[in-house]
Amino acid sequence: MDIISLILVILKGLFIGVICSAPCGPVGVLCIKRVLNKGFKYGIITGIGATLSDIIYALVSGLGMSFVTDFVRNENNKLVMQLLGSAMLLAFGIFMLLTHHKKHEITVSKERSLLKNFFTAFLLTFSNPLIILLFLVLFARFDFITPDYPVNMAVGFIAIIVGAMLWWLCLSFVINKIRNTFSDKYIRILNITIGAVVIAAAIAGFVFTITGLHWY
């Protein structure tokens, strides 16, 4: 595995980890609420619980895709899957633009057990198996699954974990810093920003796929 391939795999993994964690759904609101009510470390432990669930679904998705590797290796089939992946990514970005969560939508217990906070975040994230669909879309879009190169895949999955945890760390840190002035509008801004980034990535995917160029 040359250094360029290693860097590309890491960048793909980091991006996938952030994109799968960043949408401010129930677990995102839960993290924000816990930081506001309990403090920084409770946001981090919530993120760890969510990340554990995400990486389980990522491994399940990757294993499932490895069964269709021969199908994907056909250039025509690969083209269709990448276009479909870009289309679904575009739909996901639009959904994020239209989503408006509020920080008070989830009631947070005053229980201060870190272990309990970890498990509730894990179970909340794990209760949404649709995350598999998002992983499949991203894996197809970035040609992430390479069964013939297990080291690459291992590094990529580690990068997904790192990307997810970087997101939760940054989110908890920022919310903790602005906790005295935080309002629902920040959640809306967050969703709009994420949606715009995902839509831009989807459009770029369409362009690169149709023109035959590569961004990786």
CSV table of C-alpha atoms in Angstrom, one decimal:
chain,number,residue,atom,x,y,z
A,1,MET,CA,0.0,0.0,0.0
A,2,ASP,CA,1.7,3.2,-1.2
A,3,ILE,CA,1.5,6.4,0.8
A,4,ILE,CA,-0.9,8.1,-1.6
A,5,SER,CA,-3.4,5.3,-1.4
A,6,LEU,CA,-3.1,5.3,2.4
A,7,ILE,CA,-3.8,9.1,2.6
A,8,LEU,CA,-6.8,8.7,0.2
A,9,VAL,CA,-8.2,5.9,2.3
A,10,ILE,CA,-7.8,7.9,5.5
A,11,LEU,CA,-9.4,11.0,3.9
A,12,LYS,CA,-12.4,8.9,2.7
A,13,GLY,CA,-12.8,7.3,6.1
A,14,LEU,CA,-12.7,10.6,7.9
A,15,PHE,CA,-15.3,12.1,5.5
A,16,ILE,CA,-17.6,9.2,5.9
A,17,GLY,CA,-17.3,9.2,9.6
A,18,VAL,CA,-18.1,12.9,9.8
A,19,ILE,CA,-21.0,12.7,7.4
A,20,CYS,CA,-22.6,9.8,9.1
A,21,SER,CA,-22.4,11.5,12.5
A,22,ALA,CA,-23.0,15.1,11.7
A,23,PRO,CA,-26.7,15.1,10.9
A,24,CYS,CA,-28.4,16.7,13.9
A,25,GLY,CA,-31.0,14.0,14.4
A,26,PRO,CA,-32.1,12.6,17.8
A,27,VAL,CA,-28.7,11.6,19.0
A,28,GLY,CA,-27.2,14.9,17.9
A,29,VAL,CA,-29.9,16.8,19.8
A,30,LEU,CA,-29.3,14.4,22.8
A,31,CYS,CA,-25.6,15.3,22.7
A,32,ILE,CA,-26.3,19.0,22.6
A,33,LYS,CA,-28.8,18.8,25.4
A,34,ARG,CA,-26.4,16.8,27.6
A,35,VAL,CA,-23.6,19.3,27.1
A,36,LEU,CA,-26.0,22.2,27.9
A,37,ASN,CA,-27.4,20.4,31.0
A,38,LYS,CA,-24.5,18.4,32.3
A,39,GLY,CA,-21.2,19.5,30.7
A,40,PHE,CA,-18.6,18.7,28.1
A,41,LYS,CA,-17.7,15.1,29.1
A,42,TYR,CA,-21.3,14.0,28.9
A,43,GLY,CA,-21.4,15.1,25.2
A,44,ILE,CA,-18.2,13.1,24.6
A,45,ILE,CA,-19.6,10.0,26.2
A,46,THR,CA,-22.7,10.3,24.1
A,47,GLY,CA,-20.6,10.6,21.0
A,48,ILE,CA,-18.6,7.5,21.9
A,49,GLY,CA,-21.9,5.5,22.3
A,50,ALA,CA,-23.1,6.8,18.9
A,51,THR,CA,-19.8,6.0,17.3
A,52,LEU,CA,-19.8,2.4,18.5
A,53,SER,CA,-23.2,1.9,17.0
A,54,ASP,CA,-22.1,3.6,13.7
A,55,ILE,CA,-19.0,1.4,13.3
A,56,ILE,CA,-21.1,-1.8,13.9
A,57,TYR,CA,-23.4,-0.7,11.0
A,58,ALA,CA,-20.4,0.3,8.9
A,59,LEU,CA,-18.9,-3.1,9.3
A,60,VAL,CA,-22.2,-4.8,8.5
A,61,SER,CA,-22.5,-2.5,5.4
A,62,GLY,CA,-19.0,-3.2,4.3
A,63,LEU,CA,-19.4,-7.0,4.7
A,64,GLY,CA,-22.6,-6.8,2.6
A,65,MET,CA,-20.9,-4.8,-0.1
A,66,SER,CA,-18.0,-7.3,-0.3
A,67,PHE,CA,-20.5,-9.9,-1.5
A,68,VAL,CA,-21.2,-7.8,-4.6
A,69,THR,CA,-17.6,-6.9,-5.4
A,70,ASP,CA,-17.6,-8.8,-8.7
A,71,PHE,CA,-20.8,-7.0,-9.7
A,72,VAL,CA,-19.2,-3.6,-8.9
A,73,ARG,CA,-16.1,-4.4,-10.8
A,74,ASN,CA,-18.0,-4.3,-14.0
A,75,GLU,CA,-17.6,-0.7,-15.3
A,76,ASN,CA,-21.2,-0.3,-16.4
A,77,ASN,CA,-22.5,-1.6,-13.1
A,78,LYS,CA,-20.1,0.6,-11.2
A,79,LEU,CA,-21.3,3.6,-13.1
A,80,VAL,CA,-24.9,2.9,-12.3
A,81,MET,CA,-24.1,2.4,-8.6
A,82,GLN,CA,-22.1,5.6,-8.3
A,83,LEU,CA,-24.9,7.6,-10.0
A,84,LEU,CA,-27.4,6.0,-7.7
A,85,GLY,CA,-25.1,6.8,-4.8
A,86,SER,CA,-24.9,10.4,-5.8
A,87,ALA,CA,-28.6,10.7,-6.2
A,88,MET,CA,-29.3,9.3,-2.8
A,89,LEU,CA,-26.6,11.5,-1.3
A,90,LEU,CA,-28.4,14.5,-3.0
A,91,ALA,CA,-31.7,13.4,-1.5
A,92,PHE,CA,-30.1,13.1,1.9
A,93,GLY,CA,-28.6,16.6,1.6
A,94,ILE,CA,-32.0,18.1,0.7
A,95,PHE,CA,-33.6,16.3,3.6
A,96,MET,CA,-31.0,17.9,5.9
A,97,LEU,CA,-31.8,21.3,4.5
A,98,LEU,CA,-35.5,20.8,5.3
A,99,THR,CA,-35.1,19.2,8.7
A,100,HIS,CA,-35.6,21.5,11.7
A,101,HIS,CA,-35.0,19.8,15.1
A,102,LYS,CA,-35.3,21.7,18.3
A,103,LYS,CA,-33.0,21.2,21.3
A,104,HIS,CA,-35.9,20.5,23.6
A,105,GLU,CA,-37.3,17.7,21.6
A,106,ILE,CA,-35.6,15.1,23.7
A,107,THR,CA,-36.0,15.0,27.5
A,108,VAL,CA,-32.7,14.3,29.2
A,109,SER,CA,-32.6,12.5,32.6
A,110,LYS,CA,-30.6,14.2,35.4
A,111,GLU,CA,-28.9,10.8,35.9
A,112,ARG,CA,-25.2,11.5,36.0
A,113,SER,CA,-23.9,8.0,35.3
A,114,LEU,CA,-21.5,8.1,32.4
A,115,LEU,CA,-22.1,4.4,31.7
A,116,LYS,CA,-25.8,5.0,31.5
A,117,ASN,CA,-25.3,8.0,29.2
A,118,PHE,CA,-23.1,5.9,27.0
A,119,PHE,CA,-25.6,3.0,26.6
A,120,THR,CA,-28.6,5.3,26.0
A,121,ALA,CA,-26.7,7.0,23.2
A,122,PHE,CA,-25.6,3.7,21.7
A,123,LEU,CA,-29.2,2.3,21.8
A,124,LEU,CA,-30.7,5.5,20.4
A,125,THR,CA,-28.3,5.3,17.4
A,126,PHE,CA,-28.6,1.6,17.0
A,127,SER,CA,-32.3,1.8,16.9
A,128,ASN,CA,-32.0,3.4,13.4
A,129,PRO,CA,-30.8,0.7,11.0
A,130,LEU,CA,-31.4,3.1,8.1
A,131,ILE,CA,-27.8,4.3,8.8
A,132,ILE,CA,-26.8,1.2,6.8
A,133,LEU,CA,-28.3,2.7,3.7
A,134,LEU,CA,-26.2,5.9,4.2
A,135,PHE,CA,-23.1,3.8,4.6
A,136,LEU,CA,-23.8,1.8,1.5
A,137,VAL,CA,-24.4,5.0,-0.5
A,138,LEU,CA,-21.1,6.5,0.8
A,139,PHE,CA,-19.1,3.3,0.3
A,140,ALA,CA,-20.4,3.0,-3.3
A,141,ARG,CA,-19.8,6.7,-4.0
A,142,PHE,CA,-16.2,6.7,-2.8
A,143,ASP,CA,-15.4,3.1,-4.0
A,144,PHE,CA,-14.5,2.5,-0.3
A,145,ILE,CA,-14.8,-1.3,-0.1
A,146,THR,CA,-11.7,-3.2,-1.5
A,147,PRO,CA,-11.8,-6.8,-0.2
A,148,ASP,CA,-8.5,-7.5,-2.1
A,149,TYR,CA,-6.8,-4.9,0.1
A,150,PRO,CA,-7.7,-5.8,3.7
A,151,VAL,CA,-5.1,-3.4,5.2
A,152,ASN,CA,-6.6,-0.5,3.3
A,153,MET,CA,-10.1,-1.4,4.5
A,154,ALA,CA,-8.9,-1.7,8.1
A,155,VAL,CA,-7.2,1.7,8.0
A,156,GLY,CA,-10.4,3.1,6.4
A,157,PHE,CA,-12.7,1.8,9.1
A,158,ILE,CA,-10.3,3.2,11.8
A,159,ALA,CA,-10.5,6.5,10.0
A,160,ILE,CA,-14.3,6.3,10.1
A,161,ILE,CA,-14.1,6.0,13.9
A,162,VAL,CA,-11.7,8.9,14.1
A,163,GLY,CA,-13.8,11.1,11.9
A,164,ALA,CA,-16.9,10.3,13.9
A,165,MET,CA,-15.2,11.1,17.2
A,166,LEU,CA,-13.7,14.3,15.8
A,167,TRP,CA,-17.2,15.4,15.0
A,168,TRP,CA,-18.6,14.6,18.5
A,169,LEU,CA,-15.5,16.2,20.1
A,170,CYS,CA,-15.9,19.4,18.1
A,171,LEU,CA,-19.6,19.6,18.6
A,172,SER,CA,-19.4,19.1,22.3
A,173,PHE,CA,-16.6,21.7,22.6
A,174,VAL,CA,-18.4,24.3,20.6
A,175,ILE,CA,-21.7,23.8,22.4
A,176,ASN,CA,-19.9,23.9,25.8
A,177,LYS,CA,-18.3,27.3,24.8
A,178,ILE,CA,-21.6,28.9,23.7
A,179,ARG,CA,-23.9,27.1,26.2
A,180,ASN,CA,-25.0,30.4,27.8
A,181,THR,CA,-26.2,31.9,24.5
A,182,PHE,CA,-27.3,28.7,22.7
A,183,SER,CA,-30.6,28.6,20.9
A,184,ASP,CA,-32.6,26.4,18.5
A,185,LYS,CA,-31.3,28.5,15.5
A,186,TYR,CA,-27.9,27.0,15.9
A,187,ILE,CA,-29.3,23.5,15.3
A,188,ARG,CA,-31.0,24.9,12.1
A,189,ILE,CA,-27.7,26.5,11.0
A,190,LEU,CA,-25.9,23.2,11.6
A,191,ASN,CA,-28.4,21.2,9.5
A,192,ILE,CA,-28.3,23.7,6.7
A,193,THR,CA,-24.5,23.6,6.7
A,194,ILE,CA,-24.4,19.8,6.6
A,195,GLY,CA,-27.0,19.6,4.0
A,196,ALA,CA,-25.1,22.1,1.7
A,197,VAL,CA,-21.9,20.2,2.1
A,198,VAL,CA,-23.6,16.8,1.3
A,199,ILE,CA,-25.4,18.4,-1.7
A,200,ALA,CA,-22.1,19.8,-3.0
A,201,ALA,CA,-20.5,16.4,-2.7
A,202,ALA,CA,-23.4,14.8,-4.5
A,203,ILE,CA,-23.2,17.3,-7.4
A,204,ALA,CA,-19.5,16.8,-7.6
A,205,GLY,CA,-20.1,13.0,-7.7
A,206,PHE,CA,-22.5,13.4,-10.7
A,207,VAL,CA,-20.0,15.6,-12.5
A,208,PHE,CA,-17.0,13.3,-12.0
A,209,THR,CA,-19.0,10.1,-12.8
A,210,ILE,CA,-20.5,11.5,-16.0
A,211,THR,CA,-17.2,13.0,-17.2
A,212,GLY,CA,-15.2,9.9,-16.3
A,213,LEU,CA,-12.9,11.9,-14.0
A,214,HIS,CA,-11.9,10.9,-10.6
A,215,TRP,CA,-11.5,12.7,-7.3
A,216,TYR,CA,-9.8,9.9,-5.5
